[in-house]
Coordinates of C-alpha atoms in Angstrom, one line a residue:
M985 CA -65.9 -59.9 67.7
A986 CA -65.9 -57.6 65.1
D987 CA -64.3 -54.7 64.7
K988 CA -66.3 -51.5 65.6
K989 CA -67.3 -49.4 62.9
I990 CA -70.4 -47.4 64.5
T991 CA -69.3 -46.1 67.8
L992 CA -71.7 -44.2 70.2
T993 CA -70.5 -40.6 70.7
K994 CA -70.8 -38.9 74.4
S995 CA -73.5 -37.0 73.2
D996 CA -75.2 -40.3 72.0
R997 CA -75.0 -41.6 75.6
V998 CA -76.2 -37.4 77.0
K999 CA -78.9 -38.2 74.9
T1000 CA -80.0 -41.1 76.9
F1001 CA -79.0 -40.1 80.6
L1002 CA -81.6 -37.0 79.8
R1003 CA -84.7 -39.2 78.0
S1004 CA -83.7 -42.2 81.3
Y1005 CA -85.6 -39.4 83.7
F1006 CA -89.5 -39.9 81.4
L1007 CA -88.6 -43.8 82.5
L1008 CA -92.0 -43.7 84.0
S1009 CA -93.8 -41.5 82.0
S1010 CA -95.0 -44.7 79.9
F1011 CA -96.2 -47.2 82.9
S1012 CA -98.5 -50.1 82.5
Y1013 CA -99.3 -53.4 85.5
E1014 CA -98.5 -55.4 82.4
R1015 CA -94.8 -54.8 81.3
M1016 CA -94.3 -51.8 83.7
Q1017 CA -91.4 -49.0 82.4
N1018 CA -91.0 -51.1 79.3
G1019 CA -92.4 -47.5 77.0
G1020 CA -89.8 -45.4 79.3
V1021 CA -87.3 -48.1 78.0
A1022 CA -88.2 -48.1 74.6
Y1023 CA -87.9 -44.4 74.8
T1024 CA -84.6 -43.8 76.6
L1025 CA -82.8 -46.1 74.0
I1026 CA -84.7 -43.9 70.5
P1027 CA -81.4 -41.9 70.0
A1028 CA -78.8 -44.7 70.1
I1029 CA -81.3 -47.5 68.0
K1030 CA -81.7 -44.9 65.1
K1031 CA -77.5 -44.1 65.6
L1032 CA -76.8 -48.2 64.9
Y1033 CA -79.3 -49.1 62.9
S1034 CA -80.3 -47.0 59.3
K1035 CA -82.5 -49.2 58.3
K1036 CA -86.0 -49.1 59.7
E1037 CA -87.0 -52.7 60.0
D1038 CA -83.6 -52.9 61.9
Q1039 CA -85.0 -50.4 64.3
A1040 CA -88.6 -51.7 64.8
A1041 CA -86.8 -54.5 65.8
A1042 CA -84.6 -53.2 68.1
L1043 CA -87.6 -51.1 69.6
K1044 CA -89.6 -54.2 69.6
R1045 CA -87.1 -56.3 71.9
H1046 CA -87.0 -53.3 74.4
L1047 CA -90.5 -53.4 74.6
E1048 CA -90.4 -56.4 76.5
F1049 CA -90.9 -56.5 80.8
F1050 CA -88.9 -54.0 83.0
N1051 CA -89.3 -53.3 86.3
T1052 CA -86.6 -51.4 88.4
H1053 CA -85.7 -48.5 91.1
P1054 CA -85.6 -45.1 88.8
F1055 CA -82.0 -44.1 89.6
M1056 CA -81.1 -47.2 89.3
A1057 CA -81.8 -48.2 85.6
N1058 CA -78.9 -46.1 84.0
P1059 CA -75.6 -48.8 84.7
I1060 CA -78.4 -51.2 82.7
F1061 CA -79.3 -48.7 79.8
G1062 CA -75.1 -48.4 80.2
V1063 CA -74.9 -52.5 79.6
T1064 CA -77.5 -52.4 76.8
L1065 CA -76.0 -49.7 74.6
A1066 CA -73.3 -51.7 74.8
L1067 CA -74.5 -54.8 73.5
E1068 CA -76.7 -52.7 71.0
E1069 CA -73.5 -51.7 69.2
D1070 CA -71.6 -54.8 69.3
R1071 CA -74.1 -56.3 67.8
A1072 CA -74.9 -53.1 64.9
N1073 CA -71.3 -54.1 64.3
G1074 CA -71.7 -57.5 63.8
A1075 CA -71.0 -59.4 67.0
D1076 CA -72.9 -61.9 67.9
I1077 CA -75.5 -61.2 69.6
D1078 CA -78.5 -62.6 70.0
D1079 CA -82.1 -61.5 72.0
A1080 CA -81.8 -63.9 74.3
A1081 CA -78.9 -62.4 75.2
I1082 CA -79.7 -58.9 75.5
S1083 CA -83.0 -59.5 77.2
G1084 CA -81.3 -62.8 79.9
V1085 CA -78.4 -59.0 80.9
K1086 CA -81.4 -56.6 81.7
V1087 CA -83.1 -59.3 83.4
G1088 CA -81.1 -60.7 85.0
M1089 CA -79.8 -56.8 86.6
M1090 CA -82.8 -54.9 87.6
G1091 CA -83.4 -57.1 90.2
P1092 CA -80.4 -56.3 92.6
L1093 CA -80.2 -52.7 91.0
A1094 CA -84.3 -52.6 92.4
G1095 CA -83.3 -53.7 96.0
A1096 CA -79.9 -51.3 95.5
G1097 CA -81.6 -48.6 94.9
D1098 CA -84.3 -48.4 98.5
P1099 CA -81.7 -48.4 100.9
L1100 CA -79.9 -45.7 98.9
F1101 CA -81.7 -43.3 98.1
W1102 CA -84.3 -43.7 99.9
F1103 CA -83.9 -45.2 103.5
T1104 CA -80.2 -42.8 103.1
L1105 CA -80.0 -39.9 100.6
R1106 CA -82.9 -38.9 101.1
P1107 CA -83.4 -38.8 105.1
I1108 CA -79.8 -37.3 105.6
L1109 CA -81.0 -34.4 103.1
L1110 CA -84.5 -33.8 104.1
S1111 CA -83.0 -33.3 107.6
L1112 CA -80.7 -30.8 106.6
G1113 CA -82.8 -29.3 104.6
A1114 CA -85.7 -29.1 107.7
S1115 CA -83.5 -28.2 110.1
L1116 CA -82.9 -24.9 108.2
A1117 CA -87.1 -24.3 107.7
V1118 CA -87.5 -24.9 111.1
S1119 CA -85.3 -22.0 112.2
G1120 CA -87.1 -20.0 109.1
N1121 CA -84.3 -20.5 106.6
V1122 CA -86.3 -19.9 103.3
F1123 CA -83.1 -21.7 101.8
G1124 CA -84.0 -24.9 103.4
P1125 CA -86.0 -26.4 100.8
I1126 CA -84.1 -25.1 98.0
L1127 CA -80.7 -27.3 99.8
F1128 CA -82.4 -30.2 99.4
F1129 CA -84.0 -29.5 95.9
V1130 CA -80.8 -28.7 94.8
L1131 CA -78.7 -31.4 96.6
W1132 CA -81.0 -34.2 96.2
N1133 CA -80.8 -33.9 92.0
I1134 CA -77.0 -32.9 91.8
L1135 CA -76.3 -36.7 93.3
A1136 CA -79.4 -38.2 91.6
A1137 CA -77.9 -36.9 88.5
A1138 CA -74.7 -37.9 89.9
V1139 CA -75.0 -41.5 90.2
K1140 CA -77.3 -41.9 87.1
W1141 CA -74.7 -40.5 85.1
Y1142 CA -71.2 -42.5 86.5
T1143 CA -73.2 -45.3 86.7
Q1144 CA -74.9 -45.9 83.2
E1145 CA -70.9 -44.6 81.7
F1146 CA -69.9 -47.3 83.9
G1147 CA -72.2 -50.0 82.7
Y1148 CA -71.5 -49.1 78.9
K1149 CA -67.8 -49.5 79.5
A1150 CA -68.2 -52.3 80.8
G1151 CA -70.4 -54.1 79.2
T1152 CA -71.7 -57.7 80.1
A1153 CA -68.5 -57.6 82.9
I1154 CA -70.8 -55.6 85.1
T1155 CA -72.6 -58.9 85.5
D1156 CA -69.8 -60.3 87.0
D1157 CA -69.6 -57.7 89.8
L1158 CA -73.6 -58.3 90.4
S1159 CA -73.3 -62.2 90.7
G1160 CA -70.5 -61.1 93.5
N1161 CA -70.9 -60.1 96.3
L1162 CA -70.2 -56.5 96.0
L1163 CA -73.5 -55.3 95.2
Q1164 CA -74.7 -56.9 98.5
Q1165 CA -72.3 -54.5 100.5
V1166 CA -73.2 -52.0 99.5
T1167 CA -76.7 -52.0 100.0
R1168 CA -75.8 -53.4 103.4
G1169 CA -73.6 -49.9 104.0
A1170 CA -76.6 -48.2 103.1
S1171 CA -78.5 -50.0 104.8
M1172 CA -77.1 -49.5 108.6
M1173 CA -76.4 -45.4 107.0
G1174 CA -80.0 -44.8 106.3
M1175 CA -80.5 -47.1 109.6
F1176 CA -78.2 -44.9 111.6
V1177 CA -79.3 -41.3 110.3
I1178 CA -83.0 -42.2 111.3
G1179 CA -81.9 -43.6 115.0
S1180 CA -80.2 -40.1 115.5
L1181 CA -83.5 -38.3 114.5
I1182 CA -85.8 -39.8 116.9
E1183 CA -85.4 -37.7 119.8
R1184 CA -85.2 -34.5 117.7
W1185 CA -88.4 -35.0 115.9
V1186 CA -90.5 -37.3 117.4
S1187 CA -91.8 -35.5 120.8
I1188 CA -93.9 -37.0 123.7
N1189 CA -94.8 -34.6 126.8
F1190 CA -96.6 -36.3 129.7
T1191 CA -97.6 -33.8 130.6
P1192 CA -99.4 -34.8 134.8
V1193 CA -97.9 -33.0 137.5
V1194 CA -95.8 -35.2 139.9
S1195 CA -94.9 -32.5 142.6
T1196 CA -95.2 -28.9 143.3
V1197 CA -92.8 -27.2 145.5
K1198 CA -93.3 -23.5 146.7
Q1199 CA -89.9 -22.3 146.3
Q1200 CA -87.6 -20.4 148.4
D1201 CA -87.3 -16.8 148.8
G1202 CA -84.4 -15.6 145.4
A1203 CA -85.1 -18.5 143.9
Y1204 CA -88.2 -17.2 141.8
I1205 CA -89.1 -14.0 140.5
D1206 CA -91.1 -11.6 142.8
W1207 CA -93.5 -9.5 140.4
S1208 CA -94.9 -7.8 143.6
K1209 CA -91.7 -6.0 144.2
L1210 CA -90.5 -4.7 140.8
P1211 CA -91.0 -2.1 139.2
D1212 CA -93.6 -0.8 137.0
G1213 CA -93.6 -0.4 133.4
V1214 CA -90.4 -0.4 131.1
K1215 CA -88.0 -0.8 133.7
G1216 CA -90.2 -3.7 136.0
L1217 CA -90.6 -6.1 132.5
K1218 CA -86.2 -4.7 132.5
E1219 CA -86.2 -6.5 135.6
A1220 CA -87.6 -9.6 135.5
F1221 CA -85.7 -10.5 132.1
T1222 CA -82.0 -9.6 134.3
Q1223 CA -83.7 -12.1 136.9
Y1224 CA -84.7 -14.5 134.5
A1225 CA -81.3 -14.5 133.0
A1226 CA -80.1 -14.9 136.8
G1227 CA -81.6 -18.7 137.3
R1228 CA -84.5 -17.3 138.7
S1229 CA -88.0 -19.1 138.2
I1230 CA -90.9 -17.1 137.1
D1231 CA -93.3 -18.6 139.6
V1232 CA -93.4 -19.7 143.2
N1233 CA -93.7 -22.7 142.8
K1234 CA -91.5 -25.5 141.1
V1235 CA -94.0 -27.7 139.2
T1236 CA -92.2 -31.1 138.3
T1237 CA -94.7 -33.0 135.2
L1238 CA -93.8 -36.8 134.6
Q1239 CA -92.0 -35.6 131.5
D1240 CA -89.2 -33.8 133.9
N1241 CA -88.7 -37.1 135.7
L1242 CA -88.4 -39.8 132.7
N1243 CA -86.5 -36.7 131.1
Q1244 CA -83.9 -37.4 133.9
L1245 CA -83.6 -40.7 133.2
V1246 CA -83.2 -41.3 129.7
P1247 CA -83.9 -38.4 127.8
G1248 CA -86.6 -39.5 124.7
L1249 CA -87.4 -43.0 125.9
A1250 CA -91.0 -42.1 125.1
A1251 CA -89.9 -41.1 121.9
L1252 CA -88.0 -44.3 121.4
G1253 CA -90.2 -46.9 122.7
L1254 CA -93.1 -45.5 120.2
T1255 CA -90.3 -45.9 117.1
F1256 CA -89.9 -49.4 118.3
L1257 CA -93.3 -50.3 118.4
C1258 CA -93.8 -48.9 115.5
M1259 CA -91.3 -51.0 113.8
Y1260 CA -92.7 -54.0 115.5
L1261 CA -96.1 -53.4 113.9
L1262 CA -94.8 -53.4 110.3
K1263 CA -92.8 -56.4 111.0
K1264 CA -96.3 -58.0 111.8
R1265 CA -97.4 -56.3 108.8
V1266 CA -99.7 -54.1 110.3
S1267 CA -100.4 -51.3 107.0
P1268 CA -98.5 -47.9 107.4
I1269 CA -101.7 -46.2 106.6
V1270 CA -103.8 -48.1 110.0
I1271 CA -99.9 -47.1 112.4
I1272 CA -100.8 -43.1 111.2
I1273 CA -104.5 -43.0 111.9
G1274 CA -104.5 -45.1 115.3
I1275 CA -100.9 -42.6 116.9
F1276 CA -103.7 -39.5 115.8
V1277 CA -106.6 -41.5 117.8
L1278 CA -104.7 -42.4 121.0
A1279 CA -102.7 -38.9 121.0
I1280 CA -105.9 -37.5 121.1
V1281 CA -107.7 -39.8 123.4
L1282 CA -104.3 -39.3 126.4
H1283 CA -104.7 -35.4 125.0
V1284 CA -108.2 -35.5 126.6
I1285 CA -107.6 -37.6 129.5
G1286 CA -104.7 -35.4 130.7
L1287 CA -102.1 -38.0 130.2
L1288 CA -100.6 -35.8 127.2

């Protein structure tokens, strides 16, 4: 390989990193993200090639079909920068080699991006933000926004730097099982997080009354014996805090019995049903509408 005379500085790579956020700004169903790829690489191409015709040729070879996860495109950009740098310094690297590396990497990285970002990081951060938001804390959505963008930026930048420094050697890692292990681990973590949130976020309450039992004296608040005014309210709160029931009758619903057996059993069953329907390729829109209609019907007949 020829000695390098032109080197992409960290400032040049930062420009590529910042422009990568606009990967989806130019999108077509014919060549997908090719316009965003060319836009991302423009500063590096101008630095590496002084002649206009060489710049045009470089941009033309990066206007071919390209499609991958937007947050996982940066290691491809890093490798591409290394290949273009070597080529600009006289290395025997043709268009097919650069194209082959891009095509070979974009598929596996697209498969790794979904479980890592959409199925793992996003649910975890959303659950953290939502937990604060439901309690009235305004920092809930702010926390999600800040953490999400920091993690996404860190992944994009460090994977781009790894790709640039590794060059074509990164394809050796992709041909092994490293990427498969990362994908599997991310999928398992995402399923664990989603599973742990089922009982909390999926709420089903069966309202039919199973039994009504009159309680013994002293087990409930006798409202007729409470003093009037503020003193009566204070006494009622005191007795309720001590464990007395509000009503003379203890009402047990179907949901109370289910909670004694397995809390969240109905929510878990609904989740498994949705998973089964998705596996049968039922449209998510159909499932959502079906749940709405079923919930309304069950509420009208008094089951929910």
